[in-house]
């Protein structure tokens, strides 16, 4: 592994850098469900006995900052490369979730156009009883500009 | 829908999920933006997106990920998606027809767990979004 990436991993992986509260609104996640093509009433109908957010809804919960405050900005163009969700328990309307974010992974791939740095930010979501209900990962890829 | 499954015993390795065309219309993306977020001009205004260098307005990535989840639930209404990983390979453009397909790549009859590969492609059959979902179905 490249030395600069190793140093970033040593300094930033698994260290919480952001905590934020999310008020979960059933109207919002029902709209999300309908827009995405969900048809089951447990996701779309607030009167359903098992009404809950679709698992992928947690990807819409964005924290206060994307990266640690002192994170070195690699030179290049950043893009959203993907999102992952781990679901552990249903998320209901009206709950307040706490999202705690850390850098989960930092790695590189090298293509024809040069090195790409992948930054994976994980937000762990907890309910009011501190039950861990989901993880939401955002994977950002930075295509490095060749040095001049 | 006759090709829905209810329990893990209904699932066969390699079976294809019923495909569907997600609603990528500008009205639906605006609706998403209004209630969920991601209502910025690059998502809701073709001209503004072109000024940013895109071919047209973009479907937000979080919405594309939601399409994948919906596909699993349409096929297996009782399924709990316990993990889903989505790779954004190329933009999904608003007002262009896209198609979602899925195939079962692994089954664990004991735990009720299935793995599904899901692809969102455009009319040129170019993959725009790819994902893998792990879902649990009732075992009986």
PDB file of C-alpha atoms in Angstrom:
ATOM      1  CA  UNK A   1       0.000   0.000   0.000  1.00  0.00           C
ATOM      2  CA  UNK A   2       1.217   3.521  -0.827  1.00  0.00           C
ATOM      3  CA  UNK A   3       2.845   5.347   2.090  1.00  0.00           C
ATOM      4  CA  UNK A   4       0.522   8.348   1.970  1.00  0.00           C
ATOM      5  CA  UNK A   5      -2.534   6.094   2.090  1.00  0.00           C
ATOM      6  CA  UNK A   6      -1.041   4.075   4.935  1.00  0.00           C
ATOM      7  CA  UNK A   7      -0.504   7.324   6.864  1.00  0.00           C
ATOM      8  CA  UNK A   8      -4.097   8.431   6.232  1.00  0.00           C
ATOM      9  CA  UNK A   9      -5.389   5.076   7.417  1.00  0.00           C
ATOM     10  CA  UNK A  10      -3.297   5.247  10.590  1.00  0.00           C
ATOM     11  CA  UNK A  11      -4.478   8.737  11.372  1.00  0.00           C
ATOM     12  CA  UNK A  12      -8.165   8.585  10.465  1.00  0.00           C
ATOM     13  CA  UNK A  13      -9.680   5.087  10.319  1.00  0.00           C
ATOM     14  CA  UNK A  14     -12.289   4.219  12.930  1.00  0.00           C
ATOM     15  CA  UNK A  15     -12.141   7.585  14.709  1.00  0.00           C
ATOM     16  CA  UNK A  16     -15.488   9.293  15.122  1.00  0.00           C
ATOM     17  CA  UNK A  17     -15.541  12.780  13.651  1.00  0.00           C
ATOM     18  CA  UNK A  18     -19.217  13.691  13.495  1.00  0.00           C
ATOM     19  CA  UNK A  19     -22.384  13.135  15.495  1.00  0.00           C
ATOM     20  CA  UNK A  20     -25.781  14.384  14.427  1.00  0.00           C
ATOM     21  CA  UNK A  21     -29.442  13.782  15.321  1.00  0.00           C
ATOM     22  CA  UNK A  22     -32.051  12.860  12.717  1.00  0.00           C
ATOM     23  CA  UNK A  23     -35.786  13.253  13.344  1.00  0.00           C
ATOM     24  CA  UNK A  24     -37.378  10.496  11.273  1.00  0.00           C
ATOM     25  CA  UNK A  25     -40.551  11.607   9.539  1.00  0.00           C
ATOM     26  CA  UNK A  26     -42.842   8.913   8.137  1.00  0.00           C
ATOM     27  CA  UNK A  27     -44.192  11.254   5.467  1.00  0.00           C
ATOM     28  CA  UNK A  28     -40.680  11.699   4.153  1.00  0.00           C
ATOM     29  CA  UNK A  29     -39.786   8.016   4.010  1.00  0.00           C
ATOM     30  CA  UNK A  30     -43.175   7.084   2.536  1.00  0.00           C
ATOM     31  CA  UNK A  31     -42.515   9.624  -0.232  1.00  0.00           C
ATOM     32  CA  UNK A  32     -39.038   8.134  -0.689  1.00  0.00           C
ATOM     33  CA  UNK A  33     -40.583   4.669  -0.946  1.00  0.00           C
ATOM     34  CA  UNK A  34     -43.172   5.719  -3.537  1.00  0.00           C
ATOM     35  CA  UNK A  35     -40.661   7.636  -5.644  1.00  0.00           C
ATOM     36  CA  UNK A  36     -38.353   4.628  -5.680  1.00  0.00           C
ATOM     37  CA  UNK A  37     -41.077   2.221  -6.770  1.00  0.00           C
ATOM     38  CA  UNK A  38     -41.841   0.452  -3.505  1.00  0.00           C
ATOM     39  CA  UNK A  39     -45.352  -0.973  -3.585  1.00  0.00           C
ATOM     40  CA  UNK A  40     -45.625  -2.730  -0.222  1.00  0.00           C
ATOM     41  CA  UNK A  41     -47.821  -0.780   2.225  1.00  0.00           C
ATOM     42  CA  UNK A  42     -45.406  -1.389   5.110  1.00  0.00           C
ATOM     43  CA  UNK A  43     -43.224   1.224   3.378  1.00  0.00           C
ATOM     44  CA  UNK A  44     -45.849   3.477   1.799  1.00  0.00           C
ATOM     45  CA  UNK A  45     -48.893   3.513   4.105  1.00  0.00           C
ATOM     46  CA  UNK A  46     -48.580   5.220   7.512  1.00  0.00           C
ATOM     47  CA  UNK A  47     -51.640   3.299   8.736  1.00  0.00           C
ATOM     48  CA  UNK A  48     -50.007  -0.094   8.106  1.00  0.00           C
ATOM     49  CA  UNK A  49     -49.268  -1.943  11.361  1.00  0.00           C
ATOM     50  CA  UNK A  50     -45.643  -2.530  10.340  1.00  0.00           C
ATOM     51  CA  UNK A  51     -45.032   0.892   8.748  1.00  0.00           C
ATOM     52  CA  UNK A  52     -41.269   1.446   8.521  1.00  0.00           C
ATOM     53  CA  UNK A  53     -38.606   3.079   6.390  1.00  0.00           C
ATOM     54  CA  UNK A  54     -37.217   1.145   3.424  1.00  0.00           C
ATOM     55  CA  UNK A  55     -33.724  -0.047   4.432  1.00  0.00           C
ATOM     56  CA  UNK A  56     -31.998   2.160   1.858  1.00  0.00           C
ATOM     57  CA  UNK A  57     -33.665   5.299   3.241  1.00  0.00           C
ATOM     58  CA  UNK A  58     -30.784   5.717   5.706  1.00  0.00           C
ATOM     59  CA  UNK A  59     -28.523   6.644   2.779  1.00  0.00           C
ATOM     60  CA  UNK A  60     -30.431   9.934   2.609  1.00  0.00           C
ATOM     61  CA  UNK A  61     -29.436  10.871   6.168  1.00  0.00           C
ATOM     62  CA  UNK A  62     -26.472  13.137   5.708  1.00  0.00           C
ATOM     63  CA  UNK A  63     -24.309  14.170   8.612  1.00  0.00           C
ATOM     64  CA  UNK A  64     -22.799  17.530   9.415  1.00  0.00           C
ATOM     65  CA  UNK A  65     -19.504  16.887   7.649  1.00  0.00           C
ATOM     66  CA  UNK A  66     -18.333  14.435   5.026  1.00  0.00           C
ATOM     67  CA  UNK A  67     -14.734  14.083   6.191  1.00  0.00           C
ATOM     68  CA  UNK A  68     -12.771  14.752   9.367  1.00  0.00           C
ATOM     69  CA  UNK A  69     -11.957  18.442   9.727  1.00  0.00           C
ATOM     70  CA  UNK A  70      -8.222  17.943   9.354  1.00  0.00           C
ATOM     71  CA  UNK A  71      -8.456  15.385   6.555  1.00  0.00           C
ATOM     72  CA  UNK A  72      -5.917  16.113   3.773  1.00  0.00           C
ATOM     73  CA  UNK A  73      -7.742  16.899   0.537  1.00  0.00           C
ATOM     74  CA  UNK A  74      -6.215  14.872  -2.267  1.00  0.00           C
ATOM     75  CA  UNK A  75      -5.906  16.857  -5.478  1.00  0.00           C
ATOM     76  CA  UNK A  76      -8.406  15.664  -7.977  1.00  0.00           C
ATOM     77  CA  UNK A  77     -12.052  15.373  -8.817  1.00  0.00           C
ATOM     78  CA  UNK A  78     -14.294  13.667  -6.261  1.00  0.00           C
ATOM     79  CA  UNK A  79     -17.373  11.679  -7.211  1.00  0.00           C
ATOM     80  CA  UNK A  80     -19.968   9.622  -5.391  1.00  0.00           C
ATOM     81  CA  UNK A  81     -18.902   6.065  -6.236  1.00  0.00           C
ATOM     82  CA  UNK A  82     -21.509   4.196  -4.293  1.00  0.00           C
ATOM     83  CA  UNK A  83     -23.499   3.608  -1.165  1.00  0.00           C
ATOM     84  CA  UNK A  84     -23.965   0.621   1.089  1.00  0.00           C
ATOM     85  CA  UNK A  85     -26.414  -0.091   3.864  1.00  0.00           C
ATOM     86  CA  UNK A  86     -26.434  -2.676   6.613  1.00  0.00           C
ATOM     87  CA  UNK A  87     -29.851  -3.002   8.189  1.00  0.00           C
ATOM     88  CA  UNK A  88     -30.274  -4.314  11.711  1.00  0.00           C
ATOM     89  CA  UNK A  89     -33.731  -3.201  12.880  1.00  0.00           C
ATOM     90  CA  UNK A  90     -36.802  -1.383  11.533  1.00  0.00           C
ATOM     91  CA  UNK A  91     -36.782   2.414  11.627  1.00  0.00           C
ATOM     92  CA  UNK A  92     -40.181   3.848  12.531  1.00  0.00           C
ATOM     93  CA  UNK A  93     -41.776   7.231  12.045  1.00  0.00           C
ATOM     94  CA  UNK A  94     -41.227   9.690  14.882  1.00  0.00           C
ATOM     95  CA  UNK A  95     -37.997   8.270  16.263  1.00  0.00           C
ATOM     96  CA  UNK A  96     -34.850  10.294  16.697  1.00  0.00           C
ATOM     97  CA  UNK A  97     -31.717   8.602  15.434  1.00  0.00           C
ATOM     98  CA  UNK A  98     -28.173   9.490  16.348  1.00  0.00           C
ATOM     99  CA  UNK A  99     -25.688   9.186  13.506  1.00  0.00           C
ATOM    100  CA  UNK A 100     -22.023   8.754  14.410  1.00  0.00           C
ATOM    101  CA  UNK A 101     -19.574   8.948  11.509  1.00  0.00           C
ATOM    102  CA  UNK A 102     -16.062   7.674  11.043  1.00  0.00           C
ATOM    103  CA  UNK A 103     -13.750   6.798   8.171  1.00  0.00           C
ATOM    104  CA  UNK A 104     -14.323   3.104   7.603  1.00  0.00           C
ATOM    105  CA  UNK A 105     -11.845   2.463   4.791  1.00  0.00           C
ATOM    106  CA  UNK A 106      -9.299   4.246   2.611  1.00  0.00           C
ATOM    107  CA  UNK A 107      -7.794   2.425  -0.359  1.00  0.00           C
ATOM    108  CA  UNK A 108      -6.627   2.955  -3.925  1.00  0.00           C
ATOM    109  CA  UNK A 109      -7.032   1.474  -7.363  1.00  0.00           C
ATOM    110  CA  UNK A 110      -4.870   2.354 -10.291  1.00  0.00           C
ATOM    111  CA  UNK A 111      -6.350   2.601 -13.749  1.00  0.00           C
ATOM    112  CA  UNK A 112      -5.196   3.813 -17.139  1.00  0.00           C
ATOM    113  CA  UNK A 113      -5.807   7.407 -16.104  1.00  0.00           C
ATOM    114  CA  UNK A 114      -3.829   7.103 -12.878  1.00  0.00           C
ATOM    115  CA  UNK A 115      -4.512   6.506  -9.221  1.00  0.00           C
ATOM    116  CA  UNK A 116      -7.966   6.679  -7.718  1.00  0.00           C
ATOM    117  CA  UNK A 117      -8.415   7.102  -3.978  1.00  0.00           C
ATOM    118  CA  UNK A 118     -11.522   5.626  -2.392  1.00  0.00           C
ATOM    119  CA  UNK A 119     -12.785   7.101   0.873  1.00  0.00           C
ATOM    120  CA  UNK A 120     -15.476   5.186   2.734  1.00  0.00           C
ATOM    121  CA  UNK A 121     -17.344   7.134   5.387  1.00  0.00           C
ATOM    122  CA  UNK A 122     -19.561   5.047   7.648  1.00  0.00           C
ATOM    123  CA  UNK A 123     -22.434   6.518   9.628  1.00  0.00           C
ATOM    124  CA  UNK A 124     -23.625   4.242  12.424  1.00  0.00           C
ATOM    125  CA  UNK A 125     -27.234   4.941  13.361  1.00  0.00           C
ATOM    126  CA  UNK A 126     -28.618   4.378  16.858  1.00  0.00           C
ATOM    127  CA  UNK A 127     -32.152   4.793  18.155  1.00  0.00           C
ATOM    128  CA  UNK A 128     -33.202   6.467  21.403  1.00  0.00           C
ATOM    129  CA  UNK A 129     -32.474   3.244  23.345  1.00  0.00           C
ATOM    130  CA  UNK A 130     -28.986   3.166  21.839  1.00  0.00           C
ATOM    131  CA  UNK A 131     -29.904   0.158  19.697  1.00  0.00           C
ATOM    132  CA  UNK A 132     -27.712   0.040  16.617  1.00  0.00           C
ATOM    133  CA  UNK A 133     -30.290   0.042  13.790  1.00  0.00           C
ATOM    134  CA  UNK A 134     -28.211   0.533  10.637  1.00  0.00           C
ATOM    135  CA  UNK A 135     -24.934   1.477   9.020  1.00  0.00           C
ATOM    136  CA  UNK A 136     -24.839   3.766   6.007  1.00  0.00           C
ATOM    137  CA  UNK A 137     -21.615   3.914   3.983  1.00  0.00           C
ATOM    138  CA  UNK A 138     -20.761   6.497   1.355  1.00  0.00           C
ATOM    139  CA  UNK A 139     -17.909   5.675  -0.997  1.00  0.00           C
ATOM    140  CA  UNK A 140     -16.242   8.669  -2.637  1.00  0.00           C
ATOM    141  CA  UNK A 141     -13.669   8.221  -5.376  1.00  0.00           C
ATOM    142  CA  UNK A 142     -11.082  10.870  -6.127  1.00  0.00           C
ATOM    143  CA  UNK A 143      -9.341  10.652  -9.494  1.00  0.00           C
ATOM    144  CA  UNK A 144      -5.964  12.179  -8.875  1.00  0.00           C
ATOM    145  CA  UNK A 145      -4.680  14.739 -11.318  1.00  0.00           C
ATOM    146  CA  UNK A 146      -1.232  13.819 -12.597  1.00  0.00           C
ATOM    147  CA  UNK A 147       1.440  15.945 -10.901  1.00  0.00           C
ATOM    148  CA  UNK A 148       3.014  18.557 -13.151  1.00  0.00           C
TER     149      UNK A 148
ATOM    150  CA  UNK B   1     -48.109 -10.815  -9.215  1.00  0.00           C
ATOM    151  CA  UNK B   2     -47.594 -14.502  -9.924  1.00  0.00           C
ATOM    152  CA  UNK B   3     -43.817 -14.431  -9.912  1.00  0.00           C
ATOM    153  CA  UNK B   4     -43.542 -13.179  -6.360  1.00  0.00           C
ATOM    154  CA  UNK B   5     -41.971 -15.427  -3.738  1.00  0.00           C
ATOM    155  CA  UNK B   6     -43.060 -15.819  -0.145  1.00  0.00           C
ATOM    156  CA  UNK B   7     -40.565 -18.151   1.501  1.00  0.00           C
ATOM    157  CA  UNK B   8     -37.008 -19.289   0.851  1.00  0.00           C
ATOM    158  CA  UNK B   9     -38.279 -22.587  -0.547  1.00  0.00           C
ATOM    159  CA  UNK B  10     -39.875 -20.643  -3.432  1.00  0.00           C
ATOM    160  CA  UNK B  11     -36.451 -19.367  -4.540  1.00  0.00           C
ATOM    161  CA  UNK B  12     -34.280 -21.110  -7.106  1.00  0.00           C
ATOM    162  CA  UNK B  13     -30.622 -20.430  -7.726  1.00  0.00           C
ATOM    163  CA  UNK B  14     -30.184 -18.332 -10.842  1.00  0.00           C
ATOM    164  CA  UNK B  15     -33.781 -17.241 -11.048  1.00  0.00           C
ATOM    165  CA  UNK B  16     -34.437 -13.804 -12.456  1.00  0.00           C
ATOM    166  CA  UNK B  17     -36.476 -11.261 -10.550  1.00  0.00           C
ATOM    167  CA  UNK B  18     -39.390  -9.577 -12.340  1.00  0.00           C
ATOM    168  CA  UNK B  19     -37.835  -6.562 -14.017  1.00  0.00           C
ATOM    169  CA  UNK B  20     -39.322  -3.102 -14.049  1.00  0.00           C
ATOM    170  CA  UNK B  21     -38.651   0.364 -15.404  1.00  0.00           C
ATOM    171  CA  UNK B  22     -38.161   2.828 -12.550  1.00  0.00           C
ATOM    172  CA  UNK B  23     -39.869   6.193 -12.779  1.00  0.00           C
ATOM    173  CA  UNK B  24     -37.023   8.518 -13.770  1.00  0.00           C
ATOM    174  CA  UNK B  25     -39.329  11.327 -14.887  1.00  0.00           C
ATOM    175  CA  UNK B  26     -38.515  14.887 -13.958  1.00  0.00           C
ATOM    176  CA  UNK B  27     -41.772  15.095 -11.995  1.00  0.00           C
ATOM    177  CA  UNK B  28     -40.815  12.077  -9.875  1.00  0.00           C
ATOM    178  CA  UNK B  29     -37.303  13.358  -9.231  1.00  0.00           C
ATOM    179  CA  UNK B  30     -38.762  16.738  -8.213  1.00  0.00           C
ATOM    180  CA  UNK B  31     -41.188  14.920  -5.886  1.00  0.00           C
ATOM    181  CA  UNK B  32     -38.226  13.033  -4.395  1.00  0.00           C
ATOM    182  CA  UNK B  33     -36.352  16.294  -3.951  1.00  0.00           C
ATOM    183  CA  UNK B  34     -39.290  17.988  -2.293  1.00  0.00           C
ATOM    184  CA  UNK B  35     -39.886  15.315   0.341  1.00  0.00           C
ATOM    185  CA  UNK B  36     -36.504  13.653   0.766  1.00  0.00           C
ATOM    186  CA  UNK B  37     -33.812  16.065  -0.415  1.00  0.00           C
ATOM    187  CA  UNK B  38     -31.465  16.189  -3.392  1.00  0.00           C
ATOM    188  CA  UNK B  39     -33.661  18.821  -5.025  1.00  0.00           C
ATOM    189  CA  UNK B  40     -30.769  20.836  -6.439  1.00  0.00           C
ATOM    190  CA  UNK B  41     -30.788  22.094 -10.046  1.00  0.00           C
ATOM    191  CA  UNK B  42     -28.523  19.321 -11.344  1.00  0.00           C
ATOM    192  CA  UNK B  43     -31.304  16.881 -10.414  1.00  0.00           C
ATOM    193  CA  UNK B  44     -34.387  18.909 -11.290  1.00  0.00           C
ATOM    194  CA  UNK B  45     -33.405  21.087 -14.257  1.00  0.00           C
ATOM    195  CA  UNK B  46     -31.946  19.712 -17.495  1.00  0.00           C
ATOM    196  CA  UNK B  47     -30.529  23.052 -18.575  1.00  0.00           C
ATOM    197  CA  UNK B  48     -28.865  23.716 -15.229  1.00  0.00           C
ATOM    198  CA  UNK B  49     -27.340  20.222 -15.287  1.00  0.00           C
ATOM    199  CA  UNK B  50     -25.970  20.835 -18.803  1.00  0.00           C
ATOM    200  CA  UNK B  51     -24.361  24.032 -17.575  1.00  0.00           C
ATOM    201  CA  UNK B  52     -22.529  21.867 -15.020  1.00  0.00           C
ATOM    202  CA  UNK B  53     -21.270  19.647 -17.823  1.00  0.00           C
ATOM    203  CA  UNK B  54     -23.744  16.792 -17.525  1.00  0.00           C
ATOM    204  CA  UNK B  55     -25.756  15.469 -20.485  1.00  0.00           C
ATOM    205  CA  UNK B  56     -28.966  16.304 -18.607  1.00  0.00           C
ATOM    206  CA  UNK B  57     -30.502  16.233 -15.150  1.00  0.00           C
ATOM    207  CA  UNK B  58     -29.357  13.341 -12.970  1.00  0.00           C
ATOM    208  CA  UNK B  59     -31.336  10.910 -10.878  1.00  0.00           C
ATOM    209  CA  UNK B  60     -29.823  11.194  -7.378  1.00  0.00           C
ATOM    210  CA  UNK B  61     -27.686   8.203  -6.421  1.00  0.00           C
ATOM    211  CA  UNK B  62     -29.702   7.677  -3.247  1.00  0.00           C
ATOM    212  CA  UNK B  63     -32.813   7.357  -5.417  1.00  0.00           C
ATOM    213  CA  UNK B  64     -31.150   4.798  -7.706  1.00  0.00           C
ATOM    214  CA  UNK B  65     -30.205   2.798  -4.629  1.00  0.00           C
ATOM    215  CA  UNK B  66     -33.861   2.925  -3.610  1.00  0.00           C
ATOM    216  CA  UNK B  67     -34.861   1.436  -6.991  1.00  0.00           C
ATOM    217  CA  UNK B  68     -32.732  -1.604  -6.153  1.00  0.00           C
ATOM    218  CA  UNK B  69     -34.418  -2.080  -2.803  1.00  0.00           C
ATOM    219  CA  UNK B  70     -37.843  -1.736  -4.385  1.00  0.00           C
ATOM    220  CA  UNK B  71     -36.978  -4.441  -6.876  1.00  0.00           C
ATOM    221  CA  UNK B  72     -36.276  -6.923  -4.078  1.00  0.00           C
ATOM    222  CA  UNK B  73     -39.491  -6.075  -2.208  1.00  0.00           C
ATOM    223  CA  UNK B  74     -41.619  -6.290  -5.380  1.00  0.00           C
ATOM    224  CA  UNK B  75     -40.308  -9.814  -5.887  1.00  0.00           C
ATOM    225  CA  UNK B  76     -40.320 -10.917  -2.235  1.00  0.00           C
ATOM    226  CA  UNK B  77     -42.735  -8.740  -0.242  1.00  0.00           C
ATOM    227  CA  UNK B  78     -41.844 -10.447   3.051  1.00  0.00           C
ATOM    228  CA  UNK B  79     -38.094 -10.084   2.564  1.00  0.00           C
ATOM    229  CA  UNK B  80     -35.936  -8.053   4.911  1.00  0.00           C
ATOM    230  CA  UNK B  81     -32.986  -6.544   3.077  1.00  0.00           C
ATOM    231  CA  UNK B  82     -30.147  -6.832   5.567  1.00  0.00           C
ATOM    232  CA  UNK B  83     -27.403  -5.456   3.341  1.00  0.00           C
ATOM    233  CA  UNK B  84     -27.210  -3.701   0.015  1.00  0.00           C
ATOM    234  CA  UNK B  85     -24.118  -2.373  -1.711  1.00  0.00           C
ATOM    235  CA  UNK B  86     -24.562  -0.084  -4.684  1.00  0.00           C
ATOM    236  CA  UNK B  87     -21.923   0.989  -7.193  1.00  0.00           C
ATOM    237  CA  UNK B  88     -22.595   4.117  -9.274  1.00  0.00           C
ATOM    238  CA  UNK B  89     -20.842   3.375 -12.553  1.00  0.00           C
ATOM    239  CA  UNK B  90     -22.358   6.138 -14.655  1.00  0.00           C
ATOM    240  CA  UNK B  91     -25.115   8.728 -14.310  1.00  0.00           C
ATOM    241  CA  UNK B  92     -28.767   7.713 -14.481  1.00  0.00           C
ATOM    242  CA  UNK B  93     -30.340  10.472 -16.540  1.00  0.00           C
ATOM    243  CA  UNK B  94     -33.734  11.967 -15.822  1.00  0.00           C
ATOM    244  CA  UNK B  95     -36.461  11.404 -18.438  1.00  0.00           C
ATOM    245  CA  UNK B  96     -34.557   8.524 -20.032  1.00  0.00           C
ATOM    246  CA  UNK B  97     -35.890   4.992 -19.880  1.00  0.00           C
ATOM    247  CA  UNK B  98     -33.958   2.662 -17.598  1.00  0.00           C
ATOM    248  CA  UNK B  99     -34.482  -0.978 -16.853  1.00  0.00           C
ATOM    249  CA  UNK B 100     -33.724  -2.939 -13.688  1.00  0.00           C
ATOM    250  CA  UNK B 101     -32.879  -6.611 -13.753  1.00  0.00           C
ATOM    251  CA  UNK B 102     -31.884  -8.949 -10.959  1.00  0.00           C
ATOM    252  CA  UNK B 103     -30.693 -12.513 -10.528  1.00  0.00           C
ATOM    253  CA  UNK B 104     -30.323 -14.755  -7.486  1.00  0.00           C
ATOM    254  CA  UNK B 105     -26.661 -15.696  -7.075  1.00  0.00           C
ATOM    255  CA  UNK B 106     -26.700 -17.529  -3.735  1.00  0.00           C
ATOM    256  CA  UNK B 107     -29.215 -19.209  -1.450  1.00  0.00           C
ATOM    257  CA  UNK B 108     -28.930 -20.450   2.117  1.00  0.00           C
ATOM    258  CA  UNK B 109     -32.024 -22.526   2.762  1.00  0.00           C
ATOM    259  CA  UNK B 110     -31.274 -22.888   6.492  1.00  0.00           C
ATOM    260  CA  UNK B 111     -31.089 -19.193   7.298  1.00  0.00           C
ATOM    261  CA  UNK B 112     -33.441 -18.012   4.569  1.00  0.00           C
ATOM    262  CA  UNK B 113     -30.760 -15.773   3.116  1.00  0.00           C
ATOM    263  CA  UNK B 114     -30.424 -14.953  -0.588  1.00  0.00           C
ATOM    264  CA  UNK B 115     -27.940 -12.862  -2.521  1.00  0.00           C
ATOM    265  CA  UNK B 116     -29.132 -10.954  -5.534  1.00  0.00           C
ATOM    266  CA  UNK B 117     -27.188  -9.069  -8.182  1.00  0.00           C
ATOM    267  CA  UNK B 118     -29.145  -6.104  -9.510  1.00  0.00           C
ATOM    268  CA  UNK B 119     -28.376  -3.904 -12.504  1.00  0.00           C
ATOM    269  CA  UNK B 120     -29.843  -0.633 -13.709  1.00  0.00           C
ATOM    270  CA  UNK B 121     -29.191  -0.153 -17.415  1.00  0.00           C
ATOM    271  CA  UNK B 122     -30.249   2.420 -19.970  1.00  0.00           C
ATOM    272  CA  UNK B 123     -31.843   1.911 -23.390  1.00  0.00           C
ATOM    273  CA  UNK B 124     -28.410   1.269 -24.911  1.00  0.00           C
ATOM    274  CA  UNK B 125     -28.086  -1.585 -22.384  1.00  0.00           C
ATOM    275  CA  UNK B 126     -25.197   0.197 -20.682  1.00  0.00           C
ATOM    276  CA  UNK B 127     -24.900  -0.552 -16.980  1.00  0.00           C
ATOM    277  CA  UNK B 128     -25.376   2.642 -14.966  1.00  0.00           C
ATOM    278  CA  UNK B 129     -25.790   1.233 -11.447  1.00  0.00           C
ATOM    279  CA  UNK B 130     -24.888  -2.154 -10.112  1.00  0.00           C
ATOM    280  CA  UNK B 131     -25.702  -3.582  -6.704  1.00  0.00           C
ATOM    281  CA  UNK B 132     -25.681  -6.662  -4.558  1.00  0.00           C
ATOM    282  CA  UNK B 133     -28.375  -7.218  -1.981  1.00  0.00           C
ATOM    283  CA  UNK B 134     -28.582  -9.765   0.804  1.00  0.00           C
ATOM    284  CA  UNK B 135     -32.125 -10.431   1.915  1.00  0.00           C
ATOM    285  CA  UNK B 136     -33.733 -12.775   4.407  1.00  0.00           C
ATOM    286  CA  UNK B 137     -36.962 -14.547   3.611  1.00  0.00           C
ATOM    287  CA  UNK B 138     -39.192 -16.584   5.891  1.00  0.00           C
ATOM    288  CA  UNK B 139     -38.003 -20.193   6.102  1.00  0.00           C
ATOM    289  CA  UNK B 140     -41.510 -21.588   6.332  1.00  0.00           C
TER     290      UNK B 140
END
